[in-house]
PDB file of C-alpha atoms in Angstrom:
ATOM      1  CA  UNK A  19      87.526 115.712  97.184  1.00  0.00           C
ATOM      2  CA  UNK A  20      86.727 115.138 100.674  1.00  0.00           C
ATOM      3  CA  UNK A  21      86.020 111.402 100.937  1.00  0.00           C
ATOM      4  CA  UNK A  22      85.331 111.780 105.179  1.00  0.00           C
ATOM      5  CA  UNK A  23      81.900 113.383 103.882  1.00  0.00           C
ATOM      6  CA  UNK A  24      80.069 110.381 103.806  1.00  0.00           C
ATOM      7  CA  UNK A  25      75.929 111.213 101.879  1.00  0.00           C
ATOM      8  CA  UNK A  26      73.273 109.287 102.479  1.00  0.00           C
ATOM      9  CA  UNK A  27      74.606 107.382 105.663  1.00  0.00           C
ATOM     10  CA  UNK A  28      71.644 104.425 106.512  1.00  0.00           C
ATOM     11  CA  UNK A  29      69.149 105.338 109.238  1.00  0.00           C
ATOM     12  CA  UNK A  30      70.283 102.400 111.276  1.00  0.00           C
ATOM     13  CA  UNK A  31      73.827 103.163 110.782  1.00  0.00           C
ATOM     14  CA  UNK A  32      74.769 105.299 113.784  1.00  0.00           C
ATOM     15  CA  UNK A  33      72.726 103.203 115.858  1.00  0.00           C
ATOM     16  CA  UNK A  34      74.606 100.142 114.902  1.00  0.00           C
ATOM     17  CA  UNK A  35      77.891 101.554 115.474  1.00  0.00           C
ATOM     18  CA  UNK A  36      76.993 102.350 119.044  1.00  0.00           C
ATOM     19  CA  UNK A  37      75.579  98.633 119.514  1.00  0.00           C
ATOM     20  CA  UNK A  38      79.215  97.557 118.006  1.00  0.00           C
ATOM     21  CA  UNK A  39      81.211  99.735 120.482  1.00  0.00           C
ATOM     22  CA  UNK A  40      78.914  98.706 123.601  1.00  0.00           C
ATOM     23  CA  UNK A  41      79.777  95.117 122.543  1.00  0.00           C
ATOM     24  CA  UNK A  42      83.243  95.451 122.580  1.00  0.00           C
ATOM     25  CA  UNK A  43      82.747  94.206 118.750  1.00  0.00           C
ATOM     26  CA  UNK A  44      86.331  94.661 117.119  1.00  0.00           C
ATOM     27  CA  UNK A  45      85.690  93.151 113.991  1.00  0.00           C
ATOM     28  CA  UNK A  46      83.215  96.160 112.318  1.00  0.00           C
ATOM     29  CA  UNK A  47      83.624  96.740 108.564  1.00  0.00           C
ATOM     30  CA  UNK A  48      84.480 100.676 107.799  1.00  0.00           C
ATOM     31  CA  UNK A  49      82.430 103.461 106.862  1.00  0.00           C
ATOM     32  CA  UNK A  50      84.507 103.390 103.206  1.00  0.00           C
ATOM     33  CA  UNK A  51      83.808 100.230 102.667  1.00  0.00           C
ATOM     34  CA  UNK A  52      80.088 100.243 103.117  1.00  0.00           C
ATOM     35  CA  UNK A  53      79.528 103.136 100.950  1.00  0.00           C
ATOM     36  CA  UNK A  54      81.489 101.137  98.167  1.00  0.00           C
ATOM     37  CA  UNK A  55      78.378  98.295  99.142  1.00  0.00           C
ATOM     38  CA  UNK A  56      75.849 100.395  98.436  1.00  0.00           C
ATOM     39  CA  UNK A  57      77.064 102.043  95.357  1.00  0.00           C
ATOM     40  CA  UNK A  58      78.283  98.309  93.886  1.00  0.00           C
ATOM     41  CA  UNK A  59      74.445  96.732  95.043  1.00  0.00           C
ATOM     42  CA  UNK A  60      72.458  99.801  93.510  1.00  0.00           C
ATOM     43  CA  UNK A  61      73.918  99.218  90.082  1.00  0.00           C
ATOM     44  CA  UNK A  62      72.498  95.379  90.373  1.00  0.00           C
ATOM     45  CA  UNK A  63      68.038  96.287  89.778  1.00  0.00           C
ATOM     46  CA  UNK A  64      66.363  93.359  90.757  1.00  0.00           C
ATOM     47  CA  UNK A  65      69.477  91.879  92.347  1.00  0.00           C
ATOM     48  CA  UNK A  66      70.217  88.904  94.091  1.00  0.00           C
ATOM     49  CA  UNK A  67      72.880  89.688  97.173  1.00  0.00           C
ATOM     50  CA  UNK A  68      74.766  87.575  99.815  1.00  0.00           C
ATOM     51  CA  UNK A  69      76.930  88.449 102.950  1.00  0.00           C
ATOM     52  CA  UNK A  70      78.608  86.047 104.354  1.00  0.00           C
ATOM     53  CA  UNK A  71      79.585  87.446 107.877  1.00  0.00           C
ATOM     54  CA  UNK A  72      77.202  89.203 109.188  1.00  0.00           C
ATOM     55  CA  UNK A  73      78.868  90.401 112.423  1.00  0.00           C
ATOM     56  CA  UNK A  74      76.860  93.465 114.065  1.00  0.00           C
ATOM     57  CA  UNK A  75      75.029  94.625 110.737  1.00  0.00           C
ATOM     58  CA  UNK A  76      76.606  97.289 109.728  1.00  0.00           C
ATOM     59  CA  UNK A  77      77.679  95.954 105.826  1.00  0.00           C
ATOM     60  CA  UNK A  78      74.185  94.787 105.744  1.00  0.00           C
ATOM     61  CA  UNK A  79      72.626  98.312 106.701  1.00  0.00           C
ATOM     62  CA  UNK A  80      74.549  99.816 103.614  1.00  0.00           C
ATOM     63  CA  UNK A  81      73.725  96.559 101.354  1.00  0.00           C
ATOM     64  CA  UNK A  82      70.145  97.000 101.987  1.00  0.00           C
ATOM     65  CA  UNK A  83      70.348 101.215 101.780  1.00  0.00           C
ATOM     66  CA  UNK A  84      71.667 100.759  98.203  1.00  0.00           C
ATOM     67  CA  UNK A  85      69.297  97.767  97.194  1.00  0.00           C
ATOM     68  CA  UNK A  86      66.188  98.720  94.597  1.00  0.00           C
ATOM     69  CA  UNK A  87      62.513  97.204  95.566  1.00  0.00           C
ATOM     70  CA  UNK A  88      62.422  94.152  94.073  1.00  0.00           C
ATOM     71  CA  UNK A  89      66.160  93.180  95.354  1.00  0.00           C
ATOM     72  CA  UNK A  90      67.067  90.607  97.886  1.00  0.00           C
ATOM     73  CA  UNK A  91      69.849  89.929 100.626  1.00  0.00           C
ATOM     74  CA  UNK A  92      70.476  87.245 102.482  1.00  0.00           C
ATOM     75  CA  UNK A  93      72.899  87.500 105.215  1.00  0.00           C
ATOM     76  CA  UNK A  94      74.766  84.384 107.157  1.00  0.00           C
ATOM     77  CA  UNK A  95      76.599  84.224 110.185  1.00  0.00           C
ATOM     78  CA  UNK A  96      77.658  81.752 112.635  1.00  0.00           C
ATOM     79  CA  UNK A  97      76.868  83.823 116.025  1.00  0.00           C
ATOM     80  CA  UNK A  98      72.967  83.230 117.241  1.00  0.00           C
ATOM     81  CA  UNK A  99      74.041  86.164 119.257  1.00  0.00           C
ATOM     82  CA  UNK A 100      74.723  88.598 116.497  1.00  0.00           C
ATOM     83  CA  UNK A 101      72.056  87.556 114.324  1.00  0.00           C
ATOM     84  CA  UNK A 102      69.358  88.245 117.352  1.00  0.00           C
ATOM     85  CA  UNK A 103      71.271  92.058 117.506  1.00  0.00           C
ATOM     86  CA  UNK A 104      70.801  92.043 113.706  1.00  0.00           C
ATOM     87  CA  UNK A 105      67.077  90.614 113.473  1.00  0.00           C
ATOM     88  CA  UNK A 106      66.350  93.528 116.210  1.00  0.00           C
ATOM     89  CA  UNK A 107      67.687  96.412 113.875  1.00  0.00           C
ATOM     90  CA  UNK A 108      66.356  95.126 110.417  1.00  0.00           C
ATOM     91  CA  UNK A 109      63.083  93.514 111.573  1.00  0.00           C
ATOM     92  CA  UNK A 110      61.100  95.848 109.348  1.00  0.00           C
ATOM     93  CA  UNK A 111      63.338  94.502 106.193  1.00  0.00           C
ATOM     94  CA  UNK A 112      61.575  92.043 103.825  1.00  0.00           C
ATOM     95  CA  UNK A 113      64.102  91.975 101.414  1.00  0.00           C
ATOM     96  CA  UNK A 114      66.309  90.565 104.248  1.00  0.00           C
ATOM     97  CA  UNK A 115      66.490  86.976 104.830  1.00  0.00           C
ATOM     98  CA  UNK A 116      69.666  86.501 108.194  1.00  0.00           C
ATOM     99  CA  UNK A 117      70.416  82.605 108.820  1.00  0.00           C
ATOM    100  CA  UNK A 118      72.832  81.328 111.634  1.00  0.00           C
ATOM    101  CA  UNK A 119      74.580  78.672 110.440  1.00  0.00           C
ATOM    102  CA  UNK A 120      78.045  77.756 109.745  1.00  0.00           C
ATOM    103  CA  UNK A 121      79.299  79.729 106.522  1.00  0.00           C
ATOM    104  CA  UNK A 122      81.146  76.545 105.456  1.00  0.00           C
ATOM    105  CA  UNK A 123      78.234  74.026 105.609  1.00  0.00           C
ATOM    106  CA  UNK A 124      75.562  77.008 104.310  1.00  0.00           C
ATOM    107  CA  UNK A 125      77.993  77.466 101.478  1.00  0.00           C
ATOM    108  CA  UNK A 126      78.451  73.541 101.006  1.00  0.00           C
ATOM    109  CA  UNK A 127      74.608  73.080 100.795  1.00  0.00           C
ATOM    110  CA  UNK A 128      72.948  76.042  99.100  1.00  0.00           C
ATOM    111  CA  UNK A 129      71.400  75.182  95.489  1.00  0.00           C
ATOM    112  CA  UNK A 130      69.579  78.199  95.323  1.00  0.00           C
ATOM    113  CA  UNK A 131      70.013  80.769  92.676  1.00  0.00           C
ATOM    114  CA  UNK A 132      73.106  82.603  91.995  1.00  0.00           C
ATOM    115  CA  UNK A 133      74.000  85.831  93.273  1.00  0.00           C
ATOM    116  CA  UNK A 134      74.591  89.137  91.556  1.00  0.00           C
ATOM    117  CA  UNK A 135      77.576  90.632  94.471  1.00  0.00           C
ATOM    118  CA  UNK A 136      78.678  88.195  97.820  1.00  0.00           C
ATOM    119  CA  UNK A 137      80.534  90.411 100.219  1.00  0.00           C
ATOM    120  CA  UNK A 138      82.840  87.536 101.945  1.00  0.00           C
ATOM    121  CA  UNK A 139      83.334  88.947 104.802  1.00  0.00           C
ATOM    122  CA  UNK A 140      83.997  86.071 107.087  1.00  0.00           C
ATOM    123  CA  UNK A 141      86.499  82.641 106.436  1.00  0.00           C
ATOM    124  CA  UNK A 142      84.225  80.698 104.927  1.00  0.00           C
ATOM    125  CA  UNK A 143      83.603  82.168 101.055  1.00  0.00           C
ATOM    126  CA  UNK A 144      86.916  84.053 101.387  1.00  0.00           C
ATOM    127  CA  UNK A 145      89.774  81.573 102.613  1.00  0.00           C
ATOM    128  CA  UNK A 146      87.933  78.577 102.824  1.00  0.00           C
ATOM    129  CA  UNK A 147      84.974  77.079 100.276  1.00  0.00           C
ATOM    130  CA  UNK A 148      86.578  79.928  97.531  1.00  0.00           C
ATOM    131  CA  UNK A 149      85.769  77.884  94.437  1.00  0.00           C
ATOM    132  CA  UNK A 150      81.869  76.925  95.840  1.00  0.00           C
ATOM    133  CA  UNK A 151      81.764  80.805  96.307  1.00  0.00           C
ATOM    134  CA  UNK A 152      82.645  81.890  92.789  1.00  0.00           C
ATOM    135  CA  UNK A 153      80.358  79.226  91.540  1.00  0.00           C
ATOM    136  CA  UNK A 154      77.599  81.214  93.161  1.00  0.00           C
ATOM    137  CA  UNK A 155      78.151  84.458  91.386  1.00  0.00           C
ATOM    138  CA  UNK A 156      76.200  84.993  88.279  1.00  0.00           C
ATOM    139  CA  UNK A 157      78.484  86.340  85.399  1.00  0.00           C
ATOM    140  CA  UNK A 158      79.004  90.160  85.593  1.00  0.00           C
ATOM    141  CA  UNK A 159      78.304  89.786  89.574  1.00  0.00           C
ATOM    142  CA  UNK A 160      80.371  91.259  92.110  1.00  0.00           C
ATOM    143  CA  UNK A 161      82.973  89.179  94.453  1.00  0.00           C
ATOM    144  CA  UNK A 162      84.288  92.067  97.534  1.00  0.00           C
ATOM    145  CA  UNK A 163      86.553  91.393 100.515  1.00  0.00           C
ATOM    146  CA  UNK A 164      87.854  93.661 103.049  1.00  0.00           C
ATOM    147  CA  UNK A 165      90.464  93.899 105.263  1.00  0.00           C
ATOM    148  CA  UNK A 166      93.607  92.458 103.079  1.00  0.00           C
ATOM    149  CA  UNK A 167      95.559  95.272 104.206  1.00  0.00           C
ATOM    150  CA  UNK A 168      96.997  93.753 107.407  1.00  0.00           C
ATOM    151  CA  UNK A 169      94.633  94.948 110.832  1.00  0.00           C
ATOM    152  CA  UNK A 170      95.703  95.115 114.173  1.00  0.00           C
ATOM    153  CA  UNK A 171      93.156  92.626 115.167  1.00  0.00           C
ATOM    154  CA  UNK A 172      94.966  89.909 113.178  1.00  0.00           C
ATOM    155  CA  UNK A 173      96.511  86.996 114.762  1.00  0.00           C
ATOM    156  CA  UNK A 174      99.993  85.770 113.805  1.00  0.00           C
ATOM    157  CA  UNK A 175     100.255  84.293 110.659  1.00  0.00           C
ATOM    158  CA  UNK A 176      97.279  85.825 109.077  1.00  0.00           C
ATOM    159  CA  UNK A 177      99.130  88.014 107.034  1.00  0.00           C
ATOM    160  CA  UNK A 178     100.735  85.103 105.088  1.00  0.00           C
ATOM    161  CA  UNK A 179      97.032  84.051 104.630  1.00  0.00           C
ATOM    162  CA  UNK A 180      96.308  87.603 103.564  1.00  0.00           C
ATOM    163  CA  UNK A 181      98.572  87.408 100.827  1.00  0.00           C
ATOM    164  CA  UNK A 182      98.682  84.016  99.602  1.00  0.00           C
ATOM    165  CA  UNK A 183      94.600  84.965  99.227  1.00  0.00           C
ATOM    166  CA  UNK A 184      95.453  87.740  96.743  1.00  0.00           C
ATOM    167  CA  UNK A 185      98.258  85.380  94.399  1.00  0.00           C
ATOM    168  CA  UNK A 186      95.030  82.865  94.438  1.00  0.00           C
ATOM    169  CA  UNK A 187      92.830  85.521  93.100  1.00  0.00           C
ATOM    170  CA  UNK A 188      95.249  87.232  90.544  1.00  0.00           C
ATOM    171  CA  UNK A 189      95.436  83.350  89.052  1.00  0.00           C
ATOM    172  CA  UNK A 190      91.822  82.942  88.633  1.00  0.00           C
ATOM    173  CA  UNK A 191      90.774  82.851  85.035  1.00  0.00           C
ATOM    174  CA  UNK A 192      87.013  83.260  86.031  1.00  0.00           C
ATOM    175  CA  UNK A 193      87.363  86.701  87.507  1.00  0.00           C
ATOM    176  CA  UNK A 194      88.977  90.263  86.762  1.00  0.00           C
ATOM    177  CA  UNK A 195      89.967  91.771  90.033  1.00  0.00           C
ATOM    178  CA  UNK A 196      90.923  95.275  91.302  1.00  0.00           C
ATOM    179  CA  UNK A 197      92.978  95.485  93.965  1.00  0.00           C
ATOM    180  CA  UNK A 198      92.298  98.887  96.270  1.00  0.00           C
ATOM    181  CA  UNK A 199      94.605 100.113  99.152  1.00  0.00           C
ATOM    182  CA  UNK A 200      92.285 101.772 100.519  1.00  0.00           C
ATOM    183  CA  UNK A 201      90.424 101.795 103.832  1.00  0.00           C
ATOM    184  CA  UNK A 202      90.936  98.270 105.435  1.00  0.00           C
ATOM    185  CA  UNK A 203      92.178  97.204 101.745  1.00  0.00           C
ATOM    186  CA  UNK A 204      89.627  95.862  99.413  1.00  0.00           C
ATOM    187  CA  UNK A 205      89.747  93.284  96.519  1.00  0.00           C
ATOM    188  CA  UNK A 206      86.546  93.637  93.783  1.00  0.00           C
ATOM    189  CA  UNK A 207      86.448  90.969  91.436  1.00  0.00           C
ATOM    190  CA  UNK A 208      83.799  90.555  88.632  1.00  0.00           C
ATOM    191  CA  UNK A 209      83.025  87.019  87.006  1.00  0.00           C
ATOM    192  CA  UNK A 210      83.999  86.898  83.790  1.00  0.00           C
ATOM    193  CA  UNK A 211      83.174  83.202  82.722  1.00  0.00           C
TER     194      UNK A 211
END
């Protein structure tokens, strides 16, 4: 099995990548990691999706890739900046709905419907506002982080973080989690009650 041969890749996908290099963007989610997106969204029809973290896109472009018709995504991120870059590259998406705001205070005052997968792929929904998060995810929905396997990019102390993040999780009686070390290092979790 040769898992470099990646099928399928979105159309906006290499594009993205070249925005995230020319930005000096050092926070882009792997190639691995989106394909796992895609495949874990296209087994949710009609599906309700959040991202929390949008950075440059490029989660979102495989979110969306895998998504049926009828599904939806919305996508929130802090940076006005990277939301413009992302409004530019999915401005054709009406499935798509990208909000800059604050994770935390999004998260502390949605009351909209639940969500069949949120990719937390920022602090807020991950290492802070965890419980409000799970609340959100409908039973038999998806919960997916990245990067738990420790990244160059991290500052001191984050590892600690890291790991007291994954004894939370295993202690949750809500969820049933899977722990992968693989590409950045990935925790699914499915809601169980």
């Amino acid at each position: 099995m040769d898992q470099t041969k990646i099928i399928q890749m979105p159309g906006q996908y290499p594009a993205l990548l070249a925005k995230s290099k020319e930005l000096g963007f050092t926070m882009p989610s792997d190639v691995y990691v989106g394909t796992l997106l895609k495949t874990l969204v296209a087994s949710k029809p009609n599906g309700n999706f959040l991202e929390l973290g949008t950075g440059i896109g490029l989660s979102l472009a495989w979110m969306t890739e895998g998504m049926d018709e009828k599904s939806r995504m919305t996508s929130v991120d802090n940076d006005p900046e990277l939301i413009q870059i992302a409004n530019l590259f999915f401005k054709e998406e009406p499935r798509l709905t990208l909000i800059c705001s604050d994770g935390e205070e999004w998260l502390e005052n949605y009351t909209g419907e639940s969500f069949d997968l949120i990719f937390a792929d920022a602090w807020p929904g991950k290492y802070s506002h965890l419980d409000k998060t799970m609340s959100l995810i409908k039973i038999g929905g998806f919960y997916v982080i990245d990067d738990m396997k420790k990244q160059p990019n991290w500052p001191d102390g984050h590892e600690e973080k890291a790991k007291a993040l994954v004894q939370i999780l295993e202690q949750r009686e809500d969820i049933t989690i899977t722990k992968m070390d693989w590409s950045t290092g990935l925790i699914v979790a499915v809601k169980i009650n």
